[in-house]
mmCIF file of C-alpha atoms in Angstrom:
data_model
loop_
_atom_site.group_PDB
_atom_site.id
_atom_site.type_symbol
_atom_site.label_atom_id
_atom_site.label_comp_id
_atom_site.label_asym_id
_atom_site.label_seq_id
_atom_site.Cartn_x
_atom_site.Cartn_y
_atom_site.Cartn_z
ATOM 1 C CA UNK A 1 -36.103 -0.519 63.102
ATOM 2 C CA UNK A 2 -36.691 0.966 59.602
ATOM 3 C CA UNK A 3 -40.361 0.390 58.546
ATOM 4 C CA UNK A 4 -41.512 0.659 54.789
ATOM 5 C CA UNK A 5 -44.465 2.953 54.779
ATOM 6 C CA UNK A 6 -45.648 1.325 51.561
ATOM 7 C CA UNK A 7 -45.482 -2.315 52.413
ATOM 8 C CA UNK A 8 -46.629 -1.841 56.134
ATOM 9 C CA UNK A 9 -50.036 -0.654 55.004
ATOM 10 C CA UNK A 10 -50.661 -0.574 51.172
ATOM 11 C CA UNK A 11 -54.247 0.293 51.370
ATOM 12 C CA UNK A 12 -53.707 3.183 53.617
ATOM 13 C CA UNK A 13 -50.745 4.423 51.517
ATOM 14 C CA UNK A 14 -52.912 4.209 48.395
ATOM 15 C CA UNK A 15 -55.485 6.519 50.174
ATOM 16 C CA UNK A 16 -52.791 9.001 51.270
ATOM 17 C CA UNK A 17 -51.300 9.088 47.563
ATOM 18 C CA UNK A 18 -54.925 9.786 46.178
ATOM 19 C CA UNK A 19 -55.562 12.608 48.849
ATOM 20 C CA UNK A 20 -52.190 14.101 48.083
ATOM 21 C CA UNK A 21 -53.150 14.300 44.307
ATOM 22 C CA UNK A 22 -56.669 15.808 45.324
ATOM 23 C CA UNK A 23 -55.013 18.418 47.510
ATOM 24 C CA UNK A 24 -52.742 19.341 44.511
ATOM 25 C CA UNK A 25 -49.627 19.045 46.704
ATOM 26 C CA UNK A 26 -47.874 16.847 44.087
ATOM 27 C CA UNK A 27 -48.948 16.559 40.406
ATOM 28 C CA UNK A 28 -50.597 13.467 39.192
ATOM 29 C CA UNK A 29 -47.867 12.320 36.763
ATOM 30 C CA UNK A 30 -45.308 12.612 39.694
ATOM 31 C CA UNK A 31 -47.481 11.206 42.577
ATOM 32 C CA UNK A 32 -47.704 7.855 40.813
ATOM 33 C CA UNK A 33 -43.982 7.219 41.733
ATOM 34 C CA UNK A 34 -44.341 8.197 45.335
ATOM 35 C CA UNK A 35 -44.607 4.611 46.522
ATOM 36 C CA UNK A 36 -41.476 3.550 44.631
ATOM 37 C CA UNK A 37 -39.591 6.633 45.929
ATOM 38 C CA UNK A 38 -40.599 5.980 49.558
ATOM 39 C CA UNK A 39 -40.117 2.156 49.674
ATOM 40 C CA UNK A 40 -37.311 1.174 51.749
ATOM 41 C CA UNK A 41 -37.222 -2.420 50.274
ATOM 42 C CA UNK A 42 -35.865 -1.517 46.882
ATOM 43 C CA UNK A 43 -32.257 -2.508 45.988
ATOM 44 C CA UNK A 44 -31.511 0.792 44.188
ATOM 45 C CA UNK A 45 -32.491 3.352 46.713
ATOM 46 C CA UNK A 46 -31.644 7.157 46.889
ATOM 47 C CA UNK A 47 -28.711 7.926 49.166
ATOM 48 C CA UNK A 48 -30.547 10.498 51.320
ATOM 49 C CA UNK A 49 -27.523 10.765 53.784
ATOM 50 C CA UNK A 50 -25.498 12.275 51.022
ATOM 51 C CA UNK A 51 -27.954 14.892 50.249
ATOM 52 C CA UNK A 52 -29.566 15.809 53.661
ATOM 53 C CA UNK A 53 -28.201 16.224 57.134
ATOM 54 C CA UNK A 54 -30.077 15.429 60.268
ATOM 55 C CA UNK A 55 -30.434 19.216 61.085
ATOM 56 C CA UNK A 56 -31.817 19.842 57.710
ATOM 57 C CA UNK A 57 -34.337 17.095 58.104
ATOM 58 C CA UNK A 58 -35.462 18.423 61.396
ATOM 59 C CA UNK A 59 -36.094 21.793 59.823
ATOM 60 C CA UNK A 60 -38.173 20.171 57.088
ATOM 61 C CA UNK A 61 -40.224 18.364 59.883
ATOM 62 C CA UNK A 62 -40.934 21.573 61.683
ATOM 63 C CA UNK A 63 -42.048 23.472 58.438
ATOM 64 C CA UNK A 64 -44.430 20.520 57.500
ATOM 65 C CA UNK A 65 -45.756 20.652 61.076
ATOM 66 C CA UNK A 66 -46.677 24.266 60.697
ATOM 67 C CA UNK A 67 -48.275 23.531 57.335
ATOM 68 C CA UNK A 68 -50.481 21.016 59.022
ATOM 69 C CA UNK A 69 -51.679 23.591 61.718
ATOM 70 C CA UNK A 70 -52.229 26.451 59.080
ATOM 71 C CA UNK A 71 -53.518 24.493 55.975
ATOM 72 C CA UNK A 72 -56.469 22.124 55.460
ATOM 73 C CA UNK A 73 -54.776 18.922 54.418
ATOM 74 C CA UNK A 74 -56.375 15.581 54.101
ATOM 75 C CA UNK A 75 -57.101 13.658 57.229
ATOM 76 C CA UNK A 76 -55.221 10.531 55.996
ATOM 77 C CA UNK A 77 -52.012 12.470 55.213
ATOM 78 C CA UNK A 78 -52.264 14.282 58.746
ATOM 79 C CA UNK A 79 -52.766 10.998 60.434
ATOM 80 C CA UNK A 80 -49.606 9.519 58.836
ATOM 81 C CA UNK A 81 -47.409 12.524 59.090
ATOM 82 C CA UNK A 82 -48.068 13.637 62.899
ATOM 83 C CA UNK A 83 -46.233 10.584 64.420
ATOM 84 C CA UNK A 84 -43.566 10.800 61.924
ATOM 85 C CA UNK A 85 -42.724 14.613 62.514
ATOM 86 C CA UNK A 86 -42.395 14.004 66.374
ATOM 87 C CA UNK A 87 -39.208 11.876 65.948
ATOM 88 C CA UNK A 88 -37.873 11.644 62.342
ATOM 89 C CA UNK A 89 -34.248 10.414 61.694
ATOM 90 C CA UNK A 90 -32.034 9.697 58.573
ATOM 91 C CA UNK A 91 -31.847 6.041 59.606
ATOM 92 C CA UNK A 92 -35.395 5.718 58.983
ATOM 93 C CA UNK A 93 -35.270 5.816 55.147
ATOM 94 C CA UNK A 94 -38.934 5.654 54.265
ATOM 95 C CA UNK A 95 -40.038 8.306 56.688
ATOM 96 C CA UNK A 96 -37.266 10.730 55.956
ATOM 97 C CA UNK A 97 -37.825 10.332 52.191
ATOM 98 C CA UNK A 98 -41.623 11.233 52.606
ATOM 99 C CA UNK A 99 -40.669 14.307 54.518
ATOM 100 C CA UNK A 100 -38.162 15.317 52.104
ATOM 101 C CA UNK A 101 -40.409 14.875 49.137
ATOM 102 C CA UNK A 102 -43.140 16.770 50.620
ATOM 103 C CA UNK A 103 -40.850 19.645 51.633
ATOM 104 C CA UNK A 104 -39.492 19.949 48.227
ATOM 105 C CA UNK A 105 -43.024 19.805 46.653
ATOM 106 C CA UNK A 106 -44.609 22.551 48.888
ATOM 107 C CA UNK A 107 -41.581 24.793 49.704
ATOM 108 C CA UNK A 108 -39.283 24.371 46.586
ATOM 109 C CA UNK A 109 -41.850 23.350 44.017
ATOM 110 C CA UNK A 110 -39.465 20.750 42.704
ATOM 111 C CA UNK A 111 -40.020 16.995 42.127
ATOM 112 C CA UNK A 112 -36.570 15.810 41.117
ATOM 113 C CA UNK A 113 -36.710 12.547 43.287
ATOM 114 C CA UNK A 114 -39.917 11.615 41.498
ATOM 115 C CA UNK A 115 -38.978 12.716 38.133
ATOM 116 C CA UNK A 116 -35.903 10.507 37.952
ATOM 117 C CA UNK A 117 -38.167 7.453 38.438
ATOM 118 C CA UNK A 118 -40.563 8.311 35.670
ATOM 119 C CA UNK A 119 -40.081 6.169 32.609
ATOM 120 C CA UNK A 120 -39.697 8.332 29.615
ATOM 121 C CA UNK A 121 -41.964 7.344 26.642
ATOM 122 C CA UNK A 122 -40.336 6.458 23.434
ATOM 123 C CA UNK A 123 -40.843 8.975 20.558
ATOM 124 C CA UNK A 124 -43.821 8.242 18.475
ATOM 125 C CA UNK A 125 -41.826 9.119 15.280
ATOM 126 C CA UNK A 126 -42.061 6.226 12.686
ATOM 127 C CA UNK A 127 -38.556 5.376 11.602
ATOM 128 C CA UNK A 128 -38.115 6.259 7.933
ATOM 129 C CA UNK A 129 -37.344 3.298 5.573
ATOM 130 C CA UNK A 130 -34.150 3.574 3.710
ATOM 131 C CA UNK A 131 -34.532 4.891 0.186
ATOM 132 C CA UNK A 132 -34.348 2.056 -2.309
ATOM 133 C CA UNK A 133 -31.620 2.956 -4.910
ATOM 134 C CA UNK A 134 -31.332 1.621 -8.210
ATOM 135 C CA UNK A 135 -28.580 -0.933 -9.108
ATOM 136 C CA UNK A 136 -26.002 -0.041 -11.779
ATOM 137 C CA UNK A 137 -27.679 -2.420 -14.115
ATOM 138 C CA UNK A 138 -31.010 -0.860 -13.638
ATOM 139 C CA UNK A 139 -29.614 2.685 -13.979
ATOM 140 C CA UNK A 140 -27.852 1.894 -17.276
ATOM 141 C CA UNK A 141 -31.035 0.321 -18.541
ATOM 142 C CA UNK A 142 -33.003 3.406 -17.765
ATOM 143 C CA UNK A 143 -30.325 5.649 -19.519
ATOM 144 C CA UNK A 144 -30.244 3.527 -22.635
ATOM 145 C CA UNK A 145 -33.975 3.566 -22.912
ATOM 146 C CA UNK A 146 -34.177 7.314 -22.565
ATOM 147 C CA UNK A 147 -31.368 7.621 -25.070
ATOM 148 C CA UNK A 148 -33.318 5.606 -27.548
ATOM 149 C CA UNK A 149 -36.241 7.628 -27.251
ATOM 150 C CA UNK A 150 -34.521 11.042 -27.581
ATOM 151 C CA UNK A 151 -35.179 13.048 -30.786
ATOM 152 C CA UNK A 152 -32.050 15.013 -30.740
ATOM 153 C CA UNK A 153 -28.614 13.760 -29.815
ATOM 154 C CA UNK A 154 -25.322 15.752 -29.657
ATOM 155 C CA UNK A 155 -21.747 15.240 -28.698
ATOM 156 C CA UNK A 156 -19.806 17.469 -26.407
ATOM 157 C CA UNK A 157 -16.018 17.648 -25.772
ATOM 158 C CA UNK A 158 -15.470 18.963 -22.222
ATOM 159 C CA UNK A 159 -11.914 20.369 -21.627
ATOM 160 C CA UNK A 160 -11.255 18.121 -18.778
ATOM 161 C CA UNK A 161 -9.009 14.994 -18.219
ATOM 162 C CA UNK A 162 -11.256 11.984 -18.869
ATOM 163 C CA UNK A 163 -10.153 10.407 -15.458
ATOM 164 C CA UNK A 164 -12.049 13.068 -13.668
ATOM 165 C CA UNK A 165 -15.419 12.145 -14.650
ATOM 166 C CA UNK A 166 -16.461 10.989 -11.300
ATOM 167 C CA UNK A 167 -15.574 14.450 -9.928
ATOM 168 C CA UNK A 168 -17.810 16.004 -12.480
ATOM 169 C CA UNK A 169 -20.633 13.713 -11.529
ATOM 170 C CA UNK A 170 -20.349 14.582 -7.887
ATOM 171 C CA UNK A 171 -20.062 18.236 -8.375
ATOM 172 C CA UNK A 172 -22.944 20.234 -6.935
ATOM 173 C CA UNK A 173 -23.299 22.540 -10.038
ATOM 174 C CA UNK A 174 -23.425 19.539 -12.361
ATOM 175 C CA UNK A 175 -26.189 17.834 -10.257
ATOM 176 C CA UNK A 176 -28.206 21.133 -10.157
ATOM 177 C CA UNK A 177 -27.752 21.419 -13.882
ATOM 178 C CA UNK A 178 -29.218 17.800 -14.231
ATOM 179 C CA UNK A 179 -32.155 18.894 -11.993
ATOM 180 C CA UNK A 180 -32.846 21.948 -14.249
ATOM 181 C CA UNK A 181 -32.729 19.947 -17.581
ATOM 182 C CA UNK A 182 -34.534 16.801 -16.384
ATOM 183 C CA UNK A 183 -35.475 15.651 -19.905
ATOM 184 C CA UNK A 184 -32.030 15.769 -21.129
ATOM 185 C CA UNK A 185 -29.979 12.311 -20.921
ATOM 186 C CA UNK A 186 -26.420 12.444 -20.050
ATOM 187 C CA UNK A 187 -23.986 9.595 -21.255
ATOM 188 C CA UNK A 188 -20.257 9.328 -20.776
ATOM 189 C CA UNK A 189 -18.680 7.879 -23.829
ATOM 190 C CA UNK A 190 -16.150 5.464 -22.125
ATOM 191 C CA UNK A 191 -14.593 4.246 -25.237
ATOM 192 C CA UNK A 192 -13.559 7.588 -26.583
ATOM 193 C CA UNK A 193 -12.500 8.687 -23.150
ATOM 194 C CA UNK A 194 -10.108 5.661 -22.831
ATOM 195 C CA UNK A 195 -8.516 6.740 -25.962
ATOM 196 C CA UNK A 196 -8.005 10.378 -24.524
ATOM 197 C CA UNK A 197 -6.515 8.998 -21.574
ATOM 198 C CA UNK A 198 -4.022 6.903 -23.476
ATOM 199 C CA UNK A 199 -2.997 9.875 -25.402
ATOM 200 C CA UNK A 200 -2.803 12.045 -22.108
ATOM 201 C CA UNK A 201 -5.358 14.547 -23.567
ATOM 202 C CA UNK A 202 -7.410 16.938 -21.575
ATOM 203 C CA UNK A 203 -10.612 15.873 -23.295
ATOM 204 C CA UNK A 204 -13.850 14.219 -22.255
ATOM 205 C CA UNK A 205 -16.560 13.069 -24.440
ATOM 206 C CA UNK A 206 -20.144 13.469 -23.313
ATOM 207 C CA UNK A 207 -23.195 12.492 -25.105
ATOM 208 C CA UNK A 208 -26.518 14.718 -24.664
ATOM 209 C CA UNK A 209 -29.920 13.340 -25.731
ATOM 210 C CA UNK A 210 -33.434 15.024 -25.483
ATOM 211 C CA UNK A 211 -36.494 16.230 -27.131
ATOM 212 C CA UNK A 212 -35.744 19.962 -27.158
ATOM 213 C CA UNK A 213 -32.755 21.028 -29.213
ATOM 214 C CA UNK A 214 -32.275 24.460 -27.448
ATOM 215 C CA UNK A 215 -32.082 22.654 -24.242
ATOM 216 C CA UNK A 216 -29.280 20.494 -25.342
ATOM 217 C CA UNK A 217 -27.106 23.415 -26.465
ATOM 218 C CA UNK A 218 -27.817 25.362 -23.292
ATOM 219 C CA UNK A 219 -26.886 22.446 -21.191
ATOM 220 C CA UNK A 220 -23.657 21.767 -23.278
ATOM 221 C CA UNK A 221 -22.445 25.368 -22.606
ATOM 222 C CA UNK A 222 -22.885 25.067 -18.987
ATOM 223 C CA UNK A 223 -21.420 21.683 -19.037
ATOM 224 C CA UNK A 224 -18.158 22.891 -20.803
ATOM 225 C CA UNK A 225 -17.752 25.839 -18.249
ATOM 226 C CA UNK A 226 -18.126 23.437 -15.237
ATOM 227 C CA UNK A 227 -15.659 20.793 -16.644
ATOM 228 C CA UNK A 228 -13.159 23.651 -17.362
ATOM 229 C CA UNK A 229 -13.366 25.063 -13.848
ATOM 230 C CA UNK A 230 -12.950 21.621 -12.264
ATOM 231 C CA UNK A 231 -9.785 20.843 -14.423
ATOM 232 C CA UNK A 232 -8.352 24.231 -13.320
ATOM 233 C CA UNK A 233 -8.898 23.630 -9.679
ATOM 234 C CA UNK A 234 -7.390 20.127 -10.023
ATOM 235 C CA UNK A 235 -4.434 21.412 -11.936
ATOM 236 C CA UNK A 236 -3.743 24.142 -9.340
ATOM 237 C CA UNK A 237 -3.869 21.553 -6.569
ATOM 238 C CA UNK A 238 -1.650 19.255 -8.263
ATOM 239 C CA UNK A 239 0.927 22.092 -9.128
ATOM 240 C CA UNK A 240 0.942 23.059 -5.351
ATOM 241 C CA UNK A 241 1.740 19.652 -4.376
ATOM 242 C CA UNK A 242 4.484 19.443 -6.810
ATOM 243 C CA UNK A 243 6.069 22.677 -5.714
ATOM 244 C CA UNK A 244 5.890 21.684 -2.063
ATOM 245 C CA UNK A 245 7.577 18.260 -2.851
ATOM 246 C CA UNK A 246 10.252 20.203 -4.998
ATOM 247 C CA UNK A 247 11.011 22.535 -2.229
ATOM 248 C CA UNK A 248 11.349 19.792 0.293
ATOM 249 C CA UNK A 249 13.608 17.822 -2.249
ATOM 250 C CA UNK A 250 15.765 20.872 -2.523
ATOM 251 C CA UNK A 251 15.914 21.428 1.279
ATOM 252 C CA UNK A 252 17.141 17.910 1.654
ATOM 253 C CA UNK A 253 19.744 18.322 -0.988
ATOM 254 C CA UNK A 254 21.189 21.449 0.515
ATOM 255 C CA UNK A 255 21.195 19.867 3.982
ATOM 256 C CA UNK A 256 23.178 16.861 2.509
ATOM 257 C CA UNK A 257 25.698 19.170 0.603
ATOM 258 C CA UNK A 258 26.345 21.260 3.810
ATOM 259 C CA UNK A 259 27.235 18.024 5.674
ATOM 260 C CA UNK A 260 29.270 16.497 2.882
ATOM 261 C CA UNK A 261 32.690 17.501 4.672
ATOM 262 C CA UNK A 262 31.668 15.617 7.674
ATOM 263 C CA UNK A 263 31.726 11.927 6.853
ATOM 264 C CA UNK A 264 29.577 9.516 9.072
ATOM 265 C CA UNK A 265 31.743 6.570 10.449
ATOM 266 C CA UNK A 266 28.712 4.376 9.716
ATOM 267 C CA UNK A 267 28.556 5.448 6.141
ATOM 268 C CA UNK A 268 32.280 4.875 5.722
ATOM 269 C CA UNK A 269 32.079 1.304 7.193
ATOM 270 C CA UNK A 270 29.073 0.578 4.883
ATOM 271 C CA UNK A 271 31.113 1.693 1.834
ATOM 272 C CA UNK A 272 34.008 -0.367 2.983
ATOM 273 C CA UNK A 273 31.860 -3.565 3.439
ATOM 274 C CA UNK A 274 30.218 -2.874 0.044
ATOM 275 C CA UNK A 275 33.525 -2.783 -1.647
ATOM 276 C CA UNK A 276 34.606 -5.960 0.115
ATOM 277 C CA UNK A 277 31.347 -7.680 -1.088
ATOM 278 C CA UNK A 278 31.894 -6.483 -4.704
ATOM 279 C CA UNK A 279 35.340 -7.880 -4.652
ATOM 280 C CA UNK A 280 34.355 -11.147 -3.400
ATOM 281 C CA UNK A 281 31.486 -11.425 -6.022
ATOM 282 C CA UNK A 282 34.111 -10.515 -8.716
ATOM 283 C CA UNK A 283 36.333 -13.276 -7.416
ATOM 284 C CA UNK A 284 33.621 -15.908 -7.416
ATOM 285 C CA UNK A 285 32.531 -14.768 -10.846
ATOM 286 C CA UNK A 286 35.885 -15.498 -12.359
ATOM 287 C CA UNK A 287 36.401 -18.761 -10.649
ATOM 288 C CA UNK A 288 38.996 -17.607 -8.096
ATOM 289 C CA UNK A 289 38.384 -19.790 -5.039
ATOM 290 C CA UNK A 290 41.252 -18.269 -2.940
ATOM 291 C CA UNK A 291 40.132 -16.136 -0.109
ATOM 292 C CA UNK A 292 40.126 -12.476 -0.818
ATOM 293 C CA UNK A 293 42.133 -10.245 1.524
ATOM 294 C CA UNK A 294 39.926 -8.861 4.373
ATOM 295 C CA UNK A 295 39.534 -5.222 4.964
ATOM 296 C CA UNK A 296 41.846 -3.328 7.410
ATOM 297 C CA UNK A 297 40.694 -3.202 10.927
ATOM 298 C CA UNK A 298 39.923 0.349 11.699
ATOM 299 C CA UNK A 299 41.887 1.659 14.826
ATOM 300 C CA UNK A 300 43.157 -1.816 15.422
ATOM 301 C CA UNK A 301 46.491 -2.175 17.204
ATOM 302 C CA UNK A 302 48.859 -4.671 18.761
ATOM 303 C CA UNK A 303 47.827 -5.427 22.388
ATOM 304 C CA UNK A 304 51.505 -5.716 23.398
ATOM 305 C CA UNK A 305 53.204 -2.767 21.650
ATOM 306 C CA UNK A 306 50.119 -0.815 20.657
ATOM 307 C CA UNK A 307 51.294 -0.617 17.054
ATOM 308 C CA UNK A 308 48.427 -0.202 14.431
ATOM 309 C CA UNK A 309 47.679 -3.149 12.153
ATOM 310 C CA UNK A 310 48.027 -2.658 8.480
ATOM 311 C CA UNK A 311 45.524 -5.289 7.482
ATOM 312 C CA UNK A 312 42.896 -7.347 9.296
ATOM 313 C CA UNK A 313 44.958 -10.549 9.213
ATOM 314 C CA UNK A 314 48.534 -9.496 9.460
ATOM 315 C CA UNK A 315 50.976 -12.486 8.751
ATOM 316 C CA UNK A 316 54.224 -11.096 10.406
ATOM 317 C CA UNK A 317 55.260 -11.225 13.923
ATOM 318 C CA UNK A 318 55.574 -8.075 16.164
ATOM 319 C CA UNK A 319 58.662 -6.157 14.775
ATOM 320 C CA UNK A 320 59.222 -4.601 18.258
ATOM 321 C CA UNK A 321 58.962 -7.923 20.162
ATOM 322 C CA UNK A 322 60.012 -10.552 17.690
ATOM 323 C CA UNK A 323 60.333 -13.384 20.446
ATOM 324 C CA UNK A 324 56.898 -12.915 21.790
ATOM 325 C CA UNK A 325 54.857 -14.795 19.321
ATOM 326 C CA UNK A 326 57.626 -17.478 19.052
ATOM 327 C CA UNK A 327 57.502 -18.208 22.712
ATOM 328 C CA UNK A 328 53.688 -18.565 22.527
ATOM 329 C CA UNK A 329 53.972 -20.980 19.558
ATOM 330 C CA UNK A 330 56.552 -23.108 21.531
ATOM 331 C CA UNK A 331 54.461 -23.296 24.689
ATOM 332 C CA UNK A 332 51.330 -24.300 22.492
ATOM 333 C CA UNK A 333 53.323 -27.036 20.841
ATOM 334 C CA UNK A 334 54.820 -28.305 24.155
ATOM 335 C CA UNK A 335 51.247 -28.350 25.668
ATOM 336 C CA UNK A 336 49.968 -30.319 22.691
ATOM 337 C CA UNK A 337 52.580 -32.959 22.824
#
């Protein structure tokens, strides 16, 4: 019968645990989990049979027996181990786990079984609070206030399409320029830029305000250079996309021209039905209520003589078998009467 070493005598097991720690067989932070690891009453136990064989367990027991003879171990531990080492089996979970743990601690200097049961402490790092950003109304109010307090104000025309102002504001060079000139206020003239966009002009009006005039002109020069570079990059990207679409369009056209001598049956049928629909619409438009003649049945033929039909509804009888349809009509009238 499998006996739990921990629950069979808790006081004695606590003494053994304390003596193991004093003898420095297992470190203190690991020996605290020895009872949990050895307990056979737990639901989620180690599957020792998957890791250790009976022959290996017997070798571990022999090694611990030699350690008891050669080393001075605590009396409580020796008292517990001596009867276990005489007849240890894998079916005895608690005893075999204790032997396995002590063997790994002494011979291999590993504590993997105990380490897996240690609850890791949560990090002591205090979570950072999210940065509180200004709303659009607050930002505009701050910009307008700085603009009113500016001593010098200039207007700059950047050679860039006005619809790319967001690209300019998100550009790293522009952001670094703003950090360098912190005292300069940058305002985008939306009214003037909307007029430039209506006229399709590559112009963007930007207002600069500050207390140092030289700083304004220096920032204006850098701003014009950045806007020009951004516009050139966007123009090149747009030109590359246009060229790719143009090449694809020409390739499709060449493919269609090469296959123009090979008409598709589905396309021919579509054209035929389109013409029929146009004729019917024209007849209804002029008030002609008579049915328009149907399109010819393609590859249609007489089931009797295999002669091809001229139209979809051919009014004539079979010219090769003139009495065939007449006999059918006579039989039908006779059956009706």
